[in-house]
Coordinates of C-alpha atoms in Angstrom, one line a residue:
Chain A
M25 CA -14.0 -11.9 -8.9
D26 CA -11.2 -9.3 -9.4
V27 CA -9.0 -9.9 -12.5
L28 CA -5.6 -8.2 -12.4
Y29 CA -3.2 -7.6 -15.2
F30 CA 0.5 -6.7 -15.0
A31 CA 3.2 -5.5 -17.3
W32 CA 2.5 -5.7 -21.0
V33 CA -0.6 -7.7 -20.3
R34 CA -1.9 -4.6 -18.4
E35 CA -0.8 -2.3 -21.2
R36 CA -2.4 -4.4 -24.0
I37 CA -5.7 -4.7 -22.1
G38 CA -5.5 -1.0 -21.0
I39 CA -6.5 -1.4 -17.4
P40 CA -4.7 -2.8 -14.3
R41 CA -7.8 -4.5 -12.8
E42 CA -11.6 -5.1 -13.2
K43 CA -14.5 -7.0 -11.7
V44 CA -15.5 -9.9 -13.8
E45 CA -18.9 -11.9 -13.4
S46 CA -18.1 -15.3 -14.7
S47 CA -19.2 -18.9 -14.3
A48 CA -15.9 -20.2 -15.6
K49 CA -14.8 -23.2 -13.7
T50 CA -11.1 -23.1 -14.7
V51 CA -8.6 -20.4 -15.5
A52 CA -8.6 -21.7 -19.1
E53 CA -12.4 -21.1 -19.3
L54 CA -12.1 -17.6 -17.9
V55 CA -9.4 -16.9 -20.6
E56 CA -11.8 -18.1 -23.4
E57 CA -14.6 -15.8 -22.0
L58 CA -12.2 -12.8 -21.9
R59 CA -10.9 -13.5 -25.4
G60 CA -14.4 -13.4 -26.7
R61 CA -15.0 -9.9 -25.4
E62 CA -12.9 -7.6 -27.5
E63 CA -9.8 -7.5 -29.7
R64 CA -7.6 -6.2 -27.0
Y65 CA -8.2 -9.2 -24.9
E66 CA -7.7 -11.5 -27.9
V67 CA -4.4 -9.9 -28.6
A68 CA -3.3 -10.1 -24.9
F69 CA -4.3 -13.8 -24.6
S70 CA -3.2 -14.9 -28.1
D71 CA -0.1 -16.9 -26.8
L72 CA -0.8 -18.5 -23.4
S73 CA 2.8 -19.9 -23.4
A74 CA 3.9 -16.3 -22.9
L75 CA 1.6 -15.8 -19.9
R76 CA 1.6 -16.9 -16.2
V77 CA -1.4 -16.9 -13.9
A78 CA -1.9 -16.7 -10.2
V79 CA -5.1 -17.5 -8.4
D80 CA -5.5 -15.8 -5.0
Q81 CA -1.9 -14.7 -5.2
E82 CA -0.5 -18.2 -5.7
L83 CA 1.3 -19.0 -8.9
T84 CA -0.7 -21.8 -10.8
D85 CA -1.5 -23.0 -14.3
F86 CA -4.3 -22.6 -16.7
D87 CA -6.1 -25.9 -15.7
A88 CA -6.4 -24.6 -12.2
S89 CA -10.0 -24.5 -10.7
L90 CA -11.6 -21.1 -9.9
E91 CA -13.8 -22.5 -7.2
G92 CA -14.0 -20.0 -4.5
A93 CA -11.4 -17.8 -6.2
R94 CA -11.4 -14.1 -5.4
E95 CA -8.5 -12.8 -7.4
V96 CA -7.0 -14.0 -10.7
A97 CA -4.0 -12.3 -12.1
F98 CA -2.4 -12.5 -15.5
F99 CA 1.2 -11.5 -16.4
P100 CA 4.3 -12.3 -18.4
P101 CA 7.1 -14.5 -16.9
M102 CA 8.5 -12.7 -14.0
T103 CA 11.9 -10.7 -14.0
G104 CA 12.8 -10.2 -10.4
G105 CA 16.3 -9.9 -8.8
Chain B
M30 CA 13.1 -13.5 8.2
I31 CA 13.1 -9.9 7.1
I32 CA 11.3 -9.2 4.0
R33 CA 10.9 -5.6 2.7
V34 CA 9.4 -4.3 -0.6
Q35 CA 9.9 -0.7 -1.0
S36 CA 10.2 2.1 -3.6
E37 CA 12.8 4.1 -1.7
P38 CA 16.6 3.3 -1.8
F39 CA 18.2 1.2 0.9
D40 CA 21.6 1.7 2.6
L41 CA 23.6 -1.4 1.7
G42 CA 26.2 -0.7 4.4
A43 CA 23.8 0.0 7.1
E44 CA 21.6 -3.1 6.2
T45 CA 24.5 -5.4 6.0
E46 CA 25.8 -4.2 9.3
G47 CA 22.5 -4.2 11.0
F48 CA 21.9 -7.9 9.7
A49 CA 25.3 -9.0 10.8
D50 CA 25.0 -7.4 14.2
A51 CA 21.7 -9.1 14.9
Q52 CA 23.2 -12.6 14.5
Q53 CA 24.3 -14.8 17.4
G54 CA 26.7 -17.6 17.1
M55 CA 26.8 -17.3 13.2
G56 CA 30.2 -17.7 11.6
A57 CA 29.2 -16.4 8.1
V58 CA 27.1 -13.7 6.6
V59 CA 26.7 -13.6 2.8
T60 CA 25.2 -10.7 0.9
F61 CA 24.2 -10.3 -2.7
T62 CA 23.2 -6.9 -4.3
G63 CA 21.5 -6.4 -7.6
I64 CA 22.3 -3.2 -9.5
V65 CA 20.7 -1.6 -12.5
R66 CA 22.9 -2.2 -15.6
D67 CA 23.4 0.5 -18.1
L68 CA 22.5 -0.5 -21.7
P69 CA 25.6 -0.5 -24.0
G70 CA 25.2 1.9 -26.9
E71 CA 22.1 3.9 -26.4
G72 CA 22.2 4.2 -22.6
L73 CA 19.4 3.5 -20.1
D74 CA 17.3 6.6 -19.2
R75 CA 15.5 4.8 -16.5
M76 CA 14.1 1.4 -15.4
E77 CA 10.6 1.0 -14.1
I78 CA 9.9 -2.0 -11.8
E79 CA 6.3 -3.0 -11.4
H80 CA 5.1 -5.6 -8.9
Y81 CA 2.0 -7.3 -7.5
P82 CA 1.4 -5.9 -4.0
G83 CA 0.3 -8.7 -1.7
M84 CA 1.6 -11.6 -3.8
T85 CA 5.1 -10.2 -3.9
E86 CA 5.5 -10.3 -0.1
K87 CA 3.8 -13.7 0.0
A88 CA 6.2 -15.1 -2.7
L89 CA 9.3 -13.6 -1.1
E90 CA 8.2 -15.1 2.4
K91 CA 7.7 -18.5 0.8
I92 CA 11.1 -18.4 -0.9
A93 CA 12.8 -17.3 2.3
A94 CA 11.1 -20.0 4.2
Q95 CA 12.1 -22.7 1.8
A96 CA 15.8 -21.5 2.2
M97 CA 15.5 -21.6 6.0
D98 CA 14.1 -25.1 5.8
R99 CA 16.7 -26.3 3.6
W100 CA 19.9 -24.9 4.9
D101 CA 21.2 -24.4 8.4
L102 CA 20.7 -20.6 8.5
G103 CA 20.5 -18.0 11.3
D104 CA 18.4 -15.7 9.3
V105 CA 17.4 -14.3 5.9
L106 CA 17.0 -10.7 4.8
I107 CA 15.4 -9.8 1.4
I108 CA 14.9 -6.1 0.3
H109 CA 13.5 -5.5 -3.2
R110 CA 12.7 -2.1 -4.7
Y111 CA 10.0 -1.2 -7.3
G112 CA 9.2 2.1 -9.1
N113 CA 11.7 4.2 -11.0
L114 CA 15.3 3.4 -10.9
K115 CA 18.4 4.6 -12.9
A116 CA 21.6 2.9 -14.0
D117 CA 23.9 2.0 -11.0
D118 CA 21.0 2.1 -8.6
R119 CA 20.7 -0.8 -6.3
I120 CA 17.5 -2.8 -7.0
M121 CA 17.6 -5.5 -4.3
M122 CA 19.7 -7.3 -1.8
V123 CA 19.7 -10.6 0.0
A124 CA 21.6 -11.6 3.2
T125 CA 22.0 -14.9 4.8
S126 CA 23.8 -16.1 7.9
S127 CA 24.9 -19.5 8.9
R128 CA 27.3 -21.2 11.3
H129 CA 29.5 -22.2 8.3
R130 CA 29.8 -20.3 5.1
L131 CA 28.7 -23.0 2.6
H132 CA 25.0 -22.8 3.9
A133 CA 25.0 -19.0 3.7
F134 CA 26.4 -19.1 0.1
E135 CA 24.2 -21.8 -1.2
A136 CA 21.1 -20.3 0.4
A137 CA 21.9 -16.8 -1.2
E138 CA 22.3 -18.4 -4.6
F139 CA 18.9 -20.3 -4.1
L140 CA 17.2 -17.1 -3.1
M141 CA 18.4 -15.2 -6.1
D142 CA 17.5 -18.0 -8.6
Y143 CA 14.1 -18.1 -7.1
L144 CA 13.6 -14.4 -6.9
K145 CA 14.4 -14.1 -10.6
S146 CA 11.5 -16.1 -11.9
R147 CA 9.1 -16.8 -8.9
A148 CA 8.7 -13.2 -7.4
P149 CA 6.2 -11.1 -9.2
F150 CA 8.3 -8.2 -10.4
W151 CA 8.6 -7.0 -14.1
K152 CA 11.3 -4.6 -15.3
K153 CA 10.8 -2.1 -18.1
E154 CA 13.8 -0.3 -19.7
F155 CA 13.4 3.2 -21.1
T156 CA 15.9 4.5 -23.6
Q157 CA 16.0 7.4 -26.1
S158 CA 14.3 5.0 -28.8
G159 CA 11.5 3.8 -26.6
A160 CA 10.6 1.4 -23.9
E161 CA 10.9 -2.4 -23.7
W162 CA 9.8 -5.0 -21.1
V163 CA 12.8 -7.1 -20.0
E164 CA 12.1 -10.6 -21.1
A165 CA 12.7 -13.6 -18.8
K166 CA 15.5 -15.8 -20.1
D167 CA 15.2 -19.6 -20.4
A168 CA 18.3 -19.8 -18.4
D169 CA 16.6 -18.2 -15.4
E170 CA 14.0 -21.0 -15.5
A171 CA 16.6 -23.6 -16.0
A172 CA 18.6 -22.4 -13.0
L173 CA 15.8 -23.7 -10.7
D174 CA 16.4 -27.3 -11.9
R175 CA 19.6 -27.5 -9.9
W176 CA 17.7 -27.0 -6.7

């Protein structure tokens, strides 16, 4: 699946998007996998309360299933308007 | 519903006029315009607005559709910019029309409250001393409760 990062999450991880091969069943499991990779991921995902997640461009939560998901995005709370 | 996400500036007068001209049988048009605020003291060099292409349009359409369902509206217009902006530049606008003004006013407020924290935009402010991401306020999230 494609994993996308926006705003300071993108800056901390250092890339805007990447392909991730994962057997994670939920967003939370995917986060655990990413955190285990390298320190920059650990830093970006250290406080989940400061993050929001969208699966296939719909805002959801960390318990959400990744079944059939093509795109997962992580970002800070939005500041539109 | 007219939804536009663009980097280029928009003409507030022409957009308002065009929207109002297209209405039929509507007694009220309400518009709101968001403008880049300068920072007191050090001054803002520029503001960068990042967004999530694809999700942004979907989120704005969903918010506009909710407003159309909930109030008796003729139409809704949302324009939101991304990219580099300077103090006093116009960031975004919404326009609503209705037969009676209350619906247009309330729907415009609803759109703004939802745009703030449910549309995937992020603002970064650049000053002489560096750059900072604008943090979402608890009040923005709390504002959704009244709807």
